[in-house]
Amino acid sequence: QVQLVESGGGLVQAGGSLRLSCAASGRTVSAYNVAWFRQAPGKEREFVAAISWSFNTYYADSVKGRFTISRDNTKNTVYLQMNSLKPEDTALYACAANLKFPRGTESREYDYWGQGTQVTVSS
């Protein structure tokens, strides 16, 4: 099975940018559909973006036009470029992977999860 480790989180001012990385090990990530989810304190986990094994991408309306998901299979890594960050983007961001749902936007569709990386956007 695949193991996922996120990095790249931190504290940034509103309007700033961060790039999150999701590094896979154990299996090559090329066959997996990978997504980013986030969870803010007191709120439910929500879908952010997904990229299928065939490089199709999907975004939540709240991040469309600001966030970009990409993958580099040669580095076994999926990225989330986040621009024009807002305080409401503050959350724990986790990546997840599955083999069966290339358009998956529900957390229940994902079998493998990383521990997450914290993103805090100050106003």
Coordinates of C-alpha atoms in Angstrom, one line a residue:
Q1 CA 0.0 0.0 0.0
V2 CA 1.0 3.6 -0.4
Q3 CA 2.1 5.9 2.4
L4 CA 1.6 9.6 2.2
V5 CA 3.5 12.4 3.9
E6 CA 2.5 16.1 3.6
S7 CA 4.8 19.1 3.9
G8 CA 4.9 22.8 3.1
G9 CA 2.4 24.2 5.5
G10 CA 3.0 27.2 7.6
L11 CA 1.9 30.7 8.6
V12 CA 1.3 33.2 5.8
Q13 CA -0.4 36.6 5.5
A14 CA -3.7 37.0 3.6
G15 CA -2.9 37.3 -0.1
G16 CA 0.2 35.2 0.2
S17 CA 1.0 31.8 -1.3
L18 CA 2.1 28.4 -0.2
R19 CA 2.9 25.1 -2.0
L20 CA 2.0 21.9 -0.2
S21 CA 3.6 18.6 -1.2
C22 CA 2.3 15.1 -0.8
A23 CA 5.1 12.6 -1.1
A24 CA 4.2 9.0 -1.7
S25 CA 6.2 5.9 -0.7
G26 CA 5.7 2.2 -0.7
R27 CA 4.0 2.2 -4.1
T28 CA 4.4 4.4 -7.2
V29 CA 1.8 7.2 -7.1
S30 CA 1.2 7.2 -10.8
A31 CA -1.7 4.7 -10.6
Y32 CA -3.5 6.5 -7.8
N33 CA -6.1 9.3 -7.8
V34 CA -5.0 11.8 -5.2
A35 CA -6.9 14.6 -3.4
W36 CA -6.4 17.3 -0.9
F37 CA -8.9 17.8 2.0
R38 CA -8.9 20.3 4.8
Q39 CA -10.4 20.5 8.2
A40 CA -10.7 23.7 10.3
P41 CA -11.2 23.5 14.1
G42 CA -14.9 22.8 14.8
K43 CA -15.7 22.1 11.2
E44 CA -16.1 19.0 9.1
R45 CA -13.4 17.8 6.7
E46 CA -14.0 19.3 3.2
F47 CA -12.8 18.5 -0.2
V48 CA -10.3 20.9 -1.8
A49 CA -8.9 19.5 -5.0
A50 CA -8.2 16.2 -6.7
I51 CA -6.1 14.9 -9.6
S52 CA -6.8 11.6 -11.3
W53 CA -4.2 9.1 -12.4
S54 CA -4.8 10.5 -15.9
F55 CA -4.2 14.1 -14.8
N56 CA -7.8 15.3 -14.8
T57 CA -8.3 17.9 -12.1
Y58 CA -11.3 18.9 -9.9
Y59 CA -11.7 21.7 -7.4
A60 CA -14.0 22.9 -4.7
D61 CA -15.8 26.1 -5.7
S62 CA -14.2 27.9 -2.8
V63 CA -10.7 27.5 -4.2
K64 CA -11.3 27.5 -7.9
G65 CA -9.0 30.0 -9.6
R66 CA -6.7 30.3 -6.6
F67 CA -5.4 26.8 -6.0
T68 CA -3.8 24.4 -8.5
I69 CA -3.3 20.7 -8.0
S70 CA -0.5 18.9 -10.0
R71 CA 1.5 15.8 -9.9
D72 CA 5.0 14.7 -10.8
N73 CA 5.1 11.0 -11.1
T74 CA 8.8 11.0 -11.5
K75 CA 9.1 12.4 -8.0
N76 CA 6.2 10.4 -6.7
T77 CA 4.7 13.6 -5.4
V78 CA 1.5 15.6 -5.7
Y79 CA 1.4 19.3 -5.1
L80 CA -1.2 21.9 -4.1
Q81 CA -0.2 25.5 -5.1
M82 CA -2.3 27.9 -3.1
N83 CA -2.4 31.6 -4.1
S84 CA -4.4 34.5 -2.9
L85 CA -4.8 32.9 0.5
K86 CA -7.6 34.0 2.8
P87 CA -8.0 33.6 6.5
E88 CA -10.8 31.2 5.8
D89 CA -8.3 28.8 4.2
T90 CA -6.8 28.2 7.6
A91 CA -7.0 24.5 8.3
L92 CA -5.1 21.2 8.6
Y93 CA -4.5 20.0 5.0
A94 CA -4.2 16.3 4.3
C95 CA -3.7 14.4 1.1
A96 CA -5.4 11.1 0.3
A97 CA -5.3 8.5 -2.4
N98 CA -7.4 5.8 -4.0
L99 CA -7.4 3.5 -6.9
K100 CA -11.1 3.3 -7.7
F101 CA -12.6 6.8 -7.9
P102 CA -10.9 9.2 -10.3
R103 CA -13.5 11.9 -9.6
G104 CA -13.7 11.3 -5.9
T105 CA -14.6 14.4 -3.8
E106 CA -15.8 12.5 -0.7
S107 CA -13.4 11.5 2.0
R108 CA -15.0 8.0 2.2
E109 CA -13.8 7.4 -1.3
Y110 CA -10.2 7.5 -0.2
D111 CA -8.3 4.6 1.3
Y112 CA -4.9 6.1 2.2
W113 CA -4.3 9.3 4.1
G114 CA -1.4 11.3 5.3
Q115 CA -1.2 13.0 8.7
G116 CA -1.7 16.5 7.4
T117 CA 0.1 19.8 7.4
Q118 CA -1.2 23.0 9.1
V119 CA -1.9 26.1 7.1
T120 CA -2.6 29.3 8.9
V121 CA -3.5 32.5 7.1
S122 CA -3.4 35.7 9.1
S123 CA -5.5 38.7 8.3

